[in-house]
Amino acid sequence: MKLLIIKVIKNLHTLMKFQRILVLVINVNINTFLGKYQIYVFIIVGLIGMCDGGETQAISIVFPILEKEWNVSDSQKSLLGSLIYIGYFIGSLFSGVFADKYGRRSSLILSSGIMFICAIIGAFMPNFISYMIFRIFLVTCVGFIIPVSFSMLAENTPLKSRGIVLVTIGFFYTAGELTVCLLTYIFMPNLVSGNWRAVLCWASAPALLTFLISNFLLLESPRYHLIKGNVVEASQVIKKIFQLNNKEPIVIPITTYQNISLELIKQEKEEQGLQEDLKDKSFLESYFIQFRKLLKNQFIKITLVVWYQWFVNTFVYAGVTFLLPLTLNKLNPGEPQDDDVEDLKVITLSCLGEIPVIFIAMIIVNIRIFGRKNSLFLSYFGVGLVGLLIAIIAKGGYFFASMIFFLKMFISFSFTVSYQFVSELYPTYMRASGLGFASSVGRLGSIIMPWIVVYINDIGTFLSYGIFGIISMVAAIATLLLPFDTYQRELDKVVTKI
């Protein structure tokens, strides 16, 4: 009896070359990366990235005009800022379990639809309180949809292309930020006047496109169907993918799908010591089941390291963004404020500065000696080194400005690679949950960051940067504790008889 390892990715030409020797591809589901369906999935996840970047940018850009138009107090601004981060946290906290229980496709369609509705209604609210309520619902959906989208993309991308594809999504986040900047140039002559409602409405366009494209073109992940035992549905989806890619479907016996499904379920049982089907569980029961899985057996070390990494990512990234204006103000207390238009130019240039990081990540993560794990180690080490240099020897001027550039570069790099790495770390039955819980723990960093940073900033101008450096150095060391890299690694290891 011949044993064949069931590979996650294999393109159609290779299948034909081996003259119909069946190598079932579950990961992106037996098709070539350049097929139409892969492009559809990539565009959908890219649009979601634009939603994330655009909404984040829109919130900050409309603050000045809302402050003027509605007489928003400092306490109200602080309250909205905290509630927005809490919304991101709550959305991330429940997204993974929902997607692992009800599927990736339904999660994306539901959240993108609610996002669009909240964005449009919120743009026409007559006062700050009602506006705040709808923005909180909106960012909760953003926090919900991001982990699910990366799970869907990882499960629909060939192994050899996965590294580049997952990193490339970072371009869409920046594109979302730049789109809002462009809309601001069009509809607002400066940051305190103009049609801010139009900016918010047009900024919601990616959410509408995500909803429409997902409804008509997105299929459920065959890997998700197989882990749930839905072998007929999995075979139908794979057949549709071949059709969308204008390729002749390969005839695969239903028994083959059944064998693969049984092996995936067996893998979960062996790794977890039990098999708990979420179909018959309530959402709350499913939530705690998935949470326990992340902290059992070989996954406990992975999960704790990943949670700390994401906490550092968010704490440092949000901290640098929040702290920089305060630092510059303390270094130049008598300098007048720049014109609002100039401020918008600075915001735009800061967004453009993140693009080189994505190019670097695209190259490095696919070099064997670096991969995902060592790339993360280098990025955290870079953040740690730069943060400590600022705390020890910075006094302002060009040195401080250049160090801030490198600090943002390294932490943006770690953020970019982290999404890809965690998408590949966990097996299918807990991938979305793993991403969702990691993202929610990361959001905790942004929630507590202002309280810590403001207090430390009163003690010393550059002391907070030293804190960033120390916790990043710890993250670098923790990264080395991860048991494996995911470079050229299958999402699930399955062996079956054919």
mmCIF file of C-alpha atoms in Angstrom, residues 212-483:
data_model
loop_
_atom_site.group_PDB
_atom_site.id
_atom_site.type_symbol
_atom_site.label_atom_id
_atom_site.label_comp_id
_atom_site.label_asym_id
_atom_site.label_seq_id
_atom_site.Cartn_x
_atom_site.Cartn_y
_atom_site.Cartn_z
ATOM 1 C CA LEU A 212 -20.663 42.607 -2.741
ATOM 2 C CA ILE A 213 -17.681 40.620 -4.036
ATOM 3 C CA SER A 214 -17.835 38.189 -1.104
ATOM 4 C CA ASN A 215 -21.531 37.545 -1.705
ATOM 5 C CA PHE A 216 -21.120 36.753 -5.388
ATOM 6 C CA LEU A 217 -17.622 35.313 -5.724
ATOM 7 C CA LEU A 218 -16.247 34.112 -2.400
ATOM 8 C CA LEU A 219 -16.527 30.418 -1.563
ATOM 9 C CA GLU A 220 -16.110 28.797 1.813
ATOM 10 C CA SER A 221 -12.628 27.432 2.481
ATOM 11 C CA PRO A 222 -12.500 23.747 1.459
ATOM 12 C CA ARG A 223 -10.051 23.192 4.296
ATOM 13 C CA TYR A 224 -12.694 24.475 6.728
ATOM 14 C CA HIS A 225 -15.284 22.113 5.223
ATOM 15 C CA LEU A 226 -12.916 19.157 5.542
ATOM 16 C CA ILE A 227 -12.042 19.834 9.175
ATOM 17 C CA LYS A 228 -15.804 19.946 9.854
ATOM 18 C CA GLY A 229 -16.412 16.691 8.011
ATOM 19 C CA ASN A 230 -18.386 18.361 5.193
ATOM 20 C CA VAL A 231 -16.752 16.321 2.443
ATOM 21 C CA VAL A 232 -19.491 16.839 -0.164
ATOM 22 C CA GLU A 233 -19.358 20.605 0.277
ATOM 23 C CA ALA A 234 -15.544 20.540 0.089
ATOM 24 C CA SER A 235 -15.601 18.621 -3.202
ATOM 25 C CA GLN A 236 -18.178 21.015 -4.645
ATOM 26 C CA VAL A 237 -16.135 24.060 -3.690
ATOM 27 C CA ILE A 238 -12.966 22.638 -5.232
ATOM 28 C CA LYS A 239 -14.858 21.856 -8.430
ATOM 29 C CA LYS A 240 -16.172 25.442 -8.570
ATOM 30 C CA ILE A 241 -12.649 26.791 -8.058
ATOM 31 C CA PHE A 242 -11.441 24.813 -11.078
ATOM 32 C CA GLN A 243 -14.327 26.208 -13.084
ATOM 33 C CA LEU A 244 -13.599 29.785 -12.005
ATOM 34 C CA ASN A 245 -9.987 29.285 -13.031
ATOM 35 C CA ASN A 246 -11.125 27.946 -16.417
ATOM 36 C CA LYS A 247 -9.420 24.618 -15.723
ATOM 37 C CA GLU A 248 -10.786 21.153 -16.274
ATOM 38 C CA PRO A 249 -11.614 19.661 -12.848
ATOM 39 C CA ILE A 250 -9.624 16.613 -11.774
ATOM 40 C CA VAL A 251 -11.874 13.720 -10.854
ATOM 41 C CA ILE A 252 -11.246 13.018 -7.182
ATOM 42 C CA PRO A 253 -13.215 10.207 -5.532
ATOM 43 C CA ILE A 254 -15.389 11.263 -2.618
ATOM 44 C CA THR A 255 -13.620 8.596 -0.548
ATOM 45 C CA THR A 256 -10.405 10.589 -0.915
ATOM 46 C CA TYR A 257 -12.082 13.637 0.600
ATOM 47 C CA GLN A 258 -13.437 11.451 3.373
ATOM 48 C CA ASN A 259 -9.951 10.094 4.124
ATOM 49 C CA ILE A 260 -8.493 13.590 4.242
ATOM 50 C CA SER A 261 -11.293 14.817 6.481
ATOM 51 C CA LEU A 262 -10.786 11.901 8.854
ATOM 52 C CA GLU A 263 -7.048 12.534 8.961
ATOM 53 C CA LEU A 264 -7.530 16.230 9.744
ATOM 54 C CA ILE A 265 -9.978 15.390 12.518
ATOM 55 C CA LYS A 266 -7.610 12.698 13.789
ATOM 56 C CA GLN A 267 -4.799 15.250 13.838
ATOM 57 C CA GLU A 268 -6.890 17.553 16.010
ATOM 58 C CA LYS A 269 -7.769 14.679 18.338
ATOM 59 C CA GLU A 270 -4.133 13.623 18.716
ATOM 60 C CA GLU A 271 -2.907 17.154 19.288
ATOM 61 C CA GLN A 272 -5.645 18.113 21.722
ATOM 62 C CA GLY A 273 -6.357 14.785 23.392
ATOM 63 C CA LEU A 274 -10.037 15.130 22.529
ATOM 64 C CA GLN A 275 -12.261 16.040 19.649
ATOM 65 C CA GLU A 276 -15.007 18.543 20.425
ATOM 66 C CA ASP A 277 -17.282 19.395 17.534
ATOM 67 C CA LEU A 278 -18.331 23.033 17.664
ATOM 68 C CA LYS A 279 -21.429 22.415 15.536
ATOM 69 C CA ASP A 280 -23.502 21.224 18.471
ATOM 70 C CA LYS A 281 -22.131 23.765 20.939
ATOM 71 C CA SER A 282 -23.416 27.205 21.778
ATOM 72 C CA PHE A 283 -21.223 30.139 20.816
ATOM 73 C CA LEU A 284 -20.145 30.644 24.431
ATOM 74 C CA GLU A 285 -19.226 26.960 24.808
ATOM 75 C CA SER A 286 -17.317 27.102 21.508
ATOM 76 C CA TYR A 287 -15.486 30.183 22.709
ATOM 77 C CA PHE A 288 -14.085 28.487 25.811
ATOM 78 C CA ILE A 289 -13.328 25.260 23.904
ATOM 79 C CA GLN A 290 -11.193 27.147 21.381
ATOM 80 C CA PHE A 291 -9.553 29.163 24.147
ATOM 81 C CA ARG A 292 -8.538 25.976 25.965
ATOM 82 C CA LYS A 293 -7.138 24.481 22.772
ATOM 83 C CA LEU A 294 -4.765 27.423 22.378
ATOM 84 C CA LEU A 295 -3.318 26.766 25.827
ATOM 85 C CA LYS A 296 -2.996 22.981 25.638
ATOM 86 C CA ASN A 297 -0.070 20.679 24.894
ATOM 87 C CA GLN A 298 2.453 21.974 22.341
ATOM 88 C CA PHE A 299 0.409 25.096 21.604
ATOM 89 C CA ILE A 300 0.767 26.746 25.006
ATOM 90 C CA LYS A 301 4.328 27.942 24.329
ATOM 91 C CA ILE A 302 3.385 29.151 20.841
ATOM 92 C CA THR A 303 0.297 30.971 22.099
ATOM 93 C CA LEU A 304 1.986 32.755 25.011
ATOM 94 C CA VAL A 305 4.885 33.930 22.834
ATOM 95 C CA VAL A 306 2.520 35.091 20.082
ATOM 96 C CA TRP A 307 0.335 36.989 22.562
ATOM 97 C CA TYR A 308 3.344 38.801 23.969
ATOM 98 C CA GLN A 309 4.599 39.617 20.459
ATOM 99 C CA TRP A 310 1.281 41.135 19.471
ATOM 100 C CA PHE A 311 1.040 43.089 22.696
ATOM 101 C CA VAL A 312 4.467 44.586 21.975
ATOM 102 C CA ASN A 313 3.540 45.304 18.345
ATOM 103 C CA THR A 314 0.483 47.326 19.251
ATOM 104 C CA PHE A 315 1.897 48.955 22.371
ATOM 105 C CA VAL A 316 5.000 50.220 20.569
ATOM 106 C CA TYR A 317 3.363 51.168 17.260
ATOM 107 C CA ALA A 318 0.498 53.051 18.901
ATOM 108 C CA GLY A 319 2.890 54.414 21.516
ATOM 109 C CA VAL A 320 5.299 55.950 19.001
ATOM 110 C CA THR A 321 2.414 57.466 17.030
ATOM 111 C CA PHE A 322 0.840 58.871 20.198
ATOM 112 C CA LEU A 323 4.062 59.999 21.832
ATOM 113 C CA LEU A 324 5.843 61.703 18.940
ATOM 114 C CA PRO A 325 3.781 64.951 18.936
ATOM 115 C CA LEU A 326 4.199 65.193 22.731
ATOM 116 C CA THR A 327 7.957 64.721 22.427
ATOM 117 C CA LEU A 328 8.303 67.326 19.681
ATOM 118 C CA ASN A 329 6.230 69.773 21.701
ATOM 119 C CA LYS A 330 8.514 69.339 24.726
ATOM 120 C CA LEU A 331 11.625 69.736 22.578
ATOM 121 C CA ASN A 332 10.260 72.877 20.865
ATOM 122 C CA PRO A 333 7.860 74.478 23.356
ATOM 123 C CA GLY A 334 7.922 77.919 21.756
ATOM 124 C CA GLU A 335 7.514 76.828 18.152
ATOM 125 C CA PRO A 336 4.142 77.744 16.574
ATOM 126 C CA GLN A 337 1.841 75.042 15.262
ATOM 127 C CA ASP A 338 2.138 74.221 11.559
ATOM 128 C CA ASP A 339 -0.668 75.020 9.145
ATOM 129 C CA ASP A 340 -3.339 72.332 8.933
ATOM 130 C CA VAL A 341 -2.546 71.667 5.279
ATOM 131 C CA GLU A 342 1.078 71.098 6.170
ATOM 132 C CA ASP A 343 -0.050 68.714 8.892
ATOM 133 C CA LEU A 344 -1.967 66.723 6.286
ATOM 134 C CA LYS A 345 1.137 66.568 4.110
ATOM 135 C CA VAL A 346 3.121 65.192 7.033
ATOM 136 C CA ILE A 347 0.415 62.572 7.652
ATOM 137 C CA THR A 348 0.507 61.569 3.984
ATOM 138 C CA LEU A 349 4.298 61.306 3.930
ATOM 139 C CA SER A 350 4.270 59.204 7.095
ATOM 140 C CA CYS A 351 1.930 56.753 5.349
ATOM 141 C CA LEU A 352 4.172 56.602 2.285
ATOM 142 C CA GLY A 353 7.102 55.837 4.568
ATOM 143 C CA GLU A 354 5.589 52.439 5.416
ATOM 144 C CA ILE A 355 5.722 51.193 1.818
ATOM 145 C CA PRO A 356 9.483 50.367 1.751
ATOM 146 C CA VAL A 357 8.954 48.124 4.785
ATOM 147 C CA ILE A 358 6.554 45.948 2.791
ATOM 148 C CA PHE A 359 9.059 45.578 -0.056
ATOM 149 C CA ILE A 360 11.757 44.536 2.412
ATOM 150 C CA ALA A 361 9.422 42.048 4.099
ATOM 151 C CA MET A 362 8.435 40.526 0.741
ATOM 152 C CA ILE A 363 12.075 39.694 0.076
ATOM 153 C CA ILE A 364 13.321 38.658 3.497
ATOM 154 C CA VAL A 365 10.520 36.309 4.578
ATOM 155 C CA ASN A 366 11.145 34.126 1.541
ATOM 156 C CA ILE A 367 14.870 33.718 2.166
ATOM 157 C CA ARG A 368 15.418 30.466 4.025
ATOM 158 C CA ILE A 369 17.993 31.840 6.484
ATOM 159 C CA PHE A 370 15.509 34.518 7.598
ATOM 160 C CA GLY A 371 12.048 33.079 7.002
ATOM 161 C CA ARG A 372 9.299 34.326 9.304
ATOM 162 C CA LYS A 373 10.806 33.535 12.702
ATOM 163 C CA ASN A 374 14.244 35.093 12.229
ATOM 164 C CA SER A 375 12.719 38.076 10.429
ATOM 165 C CA LEU A 376 10.590 38.749 13.501
ATOM 166 C CA PHE A 377 13.616 38.341 15.759
ATOM 167 C CA LEU A 378 15.565 40.939 13.758
ATOM 168 C CA SER A 379 12.654 43.386 13.738
ATOM 169 C CA TYR A 380 12.146 43.211 17.514
ATOM 170 C CA PHE A 381 15.880 43.448 18.078
ATOM 171 C CA GLY A 382 15.943 46.532 15.838
ATOM 172 C CA VAL A 383 13.085 48.170 17.764
ATOM 173 C CA GLY A 384 14.816 47.358 21.032
ATOM 174 C CA LEU A 385 18.191 48.737 19.944
ATOM 175 C CA VAL A 386 16.778 51.967 18.501
ATOM 176 C CA GLY A 387 14.481 52.536 21.489
ATOM 177 C CA LEU A 388 17.365 52.168 23.932
ATOM 178 C CA LEU A 389 19.598 54.462 21.836
ATOM 179 C CA ILE A 390 16.912 57.166 21.921
ATOM 180 C CA ALA A 391 16.496 56.800 25.687
ATOM 181 C CA ILE A 392 20.241 56.884 26.386
ATOM 182 C CA ILE A 393 21.764 59.412 23.998
ATOM 183 C CA ALA A 394 19.025 61.281 22.087
ATOM 184 C CA LYS A 395 18.676 65.007 22.701
ATOM 185 C CA GLY A 396 16.555 65.948 19.711
ATOM 186 C CA GLY A 397 17.545 67.212 16.284
ATOM 187 C CA TYR A 398 18.408 65.066 13.280
ATOM 188 C CA PHE A 399 19.576 62.121 15.368
ATOM 189 C CA PHE A 400 16.210 61.842 17.092
ATOM 190 C CA ALA A 401 14.348 62.228 13.783
ATOM 191 C CA SER A 402 16.415 59.524 12.105
ATOM 192 C CA MET A 403 15.993 57.172 15.059
ATOM 193 C CA ILE A 404 12.225 57.656 14.962
ATOM 194 C CA PHE A 405 12.273 56.740 11.273
ATOM 195 C CA PHE A 406 14.073 53.469 12.010
ATOM 196 C CA LEU A 407 11.874 52.774 15.031
ATOM 197 C CA LYS A 408 8.725 53.082 12.906
ATOM 198 C CA MET A 409 10.318 51.005 10.176
ATOM 199 C CA PHE A 410 11.219 48.100 12.460
ATOM 200 C CA ILE A 411 7.902 48.005 14.324
ATOM 201 C CA SER A 412 5.939 48.252 11.046
ATOM 202 C CA PHE A 413 8.019 45.347 9.750
ATOM 203 C CA SER A 414 7.193 43.219 12.803
ATOM 204 C CA PHE A 415 3.492 44.000 12.417
ATOM 205 C CA THR A 416 3.558 43.004 8.756
ATOM 206 C CA VAL A 417 5.316 39.680 9.345
ATOM 207 C CA SER A 418 3.298 38.831 12.476
ATOM 208 C CA TYR A 419 0.017 38.542 10.572
ATOM 209 C CA GLN A 420 1.628 36.174 8.102
ATOM 210 C CA PHE A 421 3.458 34.137 10.749
ATOM 211 C CA VAL A 422 0.429 33.551 12.970
ATOM 212 C CA SER A 423 -1.723 32.708 9.939
ATOM 213 C CA GLU A 424 0.643 29.784 9.349
ATOM 214 C CA LEU A 425 1.445 28.755 12.934
ATOM 215 C CA TYR A 426 -1.865 27.179 13.882
ATOM 216 C CA PRO A 427 -3.663 24.252 12.178
ATOM 217 C CA THR A 428 -6.984 24.771 10.414
ATOM 218 C CA TYR A 429 -9.236 23.840 13.325
ATOM 219 C CA MET A 430 -7.877 26.723 15.421
ATOM 220 C CA ARG A 431 -6.300 29.117 12.914
ATOM 221 C CA ALA A 432 -8.961 31.821 13.016
ATOM 222 C CA SER A 433 -9.219 31.536 16.808
ATOM 223 C CA GLY A 434 -5.440 31.808 17.131
ATOM 224 C CA LEU A 435 -5.376 34.964 15.038
ATOM 225 C CA GLY A 436 -8.414 36.435 16.769
ATOM 226 C CA PHE A 437 -7.123 35.949 20.305
ATOM 227 C CA ALA A 438 -3.654 37.223 19.335
ATOM 228 C CA SER A 439 -5.163 40.335 17.794
ATOM 229 C CA SER A 440 -7.344 40.979 20.857
ATOM 230 C CA VAL A 441 -4.376 40.674 23.226
ATOM 231 C CA GLY A 442 -2.511 43.070 20.961
ATOM 232 C CA ARG A 443 -5.341 45.586 21.228
ATOM 233 C CA LEU A 444 -4.894 45.547 24.990
ATOM 234 C CA GLY A 445 -1.541 47.189 24.380
ATOM 235 C CA SER A 446 -3.175 50.125 22.604
ATOM 236 C CA ILE A 447 -5.811 50.428 25.359
ATOM 237 C CA ILE A 448 -3.367 50.758 28.253
ATOM 238 C CA MET A 449 -0.650 52.555 26.271
ATOM 239 C CA PRO A 450 -1.875 56.171 26.735
ATOM 240 C CA TRP A 451 -2.101 55.853 30.516
ATOM 241 C CA ILE A 452 1.444 54.470 30.814
ATOM 242 C CA VAL A 453 3.093 56.671 28.197
ATOM 243 C CA VAL A 454 1.636 59.953 29.465
ATOM 244 C CA TYR A 455 2.809 59.212 33.020
ATOM 245 C CA ILE A 456 6.324 58.191 31.954
ATOM 246 C CA ASN A 457 6.582 61.166 29.586
ATOM 247 C CA ASP A 458 6.122 63.501 32.540
ATOM 248 C CA ILE A 459 9.105 61.849 34.238
ATOM 249 C CA GLY A 460 11.469 61.952 31.249
ATOM 250 C CA THR A 461 11.124 63.056 27.638
ATOM 251 C CA PHE A 462 12.829 59.987 26.160
ATOM 252 C CA LEU A 463 12.147 57.476 28.919
ATOM 253 C CA SER A 464 9.131 55.947 27.170
ATOM 254 C CA TYR A 465 11.284 55.051 24.186
ATOM 255 C CA GLY A 466 13.538 53.119 26.538
ATOM 256 C CA ILE A 467 10.486 51.173 27.737
ATOM 257 C CA PHE A 468 9.659 50.400 24.109
ATOM 258 C CA GLY A 469 13.222 49.163 23.674
ATOM 259 C CA ILE A 470 13.213 46.892 26.718
ATOM 260 C CA ILE A 471 9.910 45.130 25.994
ATOM 261 C CA SER A 472 10.960 44.686 22.340
ATOM 262 C CA MET A 473 14.250 43.068 23.357
ATOM 263 C CA VAL A 474 12.238 40.633 25.488
ATOM 264 C CA ALA A 475 10.017 39.956 22.449
ATOM 265 C CA ALA A 476 13.120 39.204 20.368
ATOM 266 C CA ILE A 477 14.321 36.639 22.916
ATOM 267 C CA ALA A 478 10.819 35.131 23.201
ATOM 268 C CA THR A 479 10.664 34.718 19.418
ATOM 269 C CA LEU A 480 13.645 32.357 19.569
ATOM 270 C CA LEU A 481 11.625 30.102 21.889
ATOM 271 C CA LEU A 482 9.107 29.283 19.148
ATOM 272 C CA PRO A 483 9.555 25.608 18.187
#
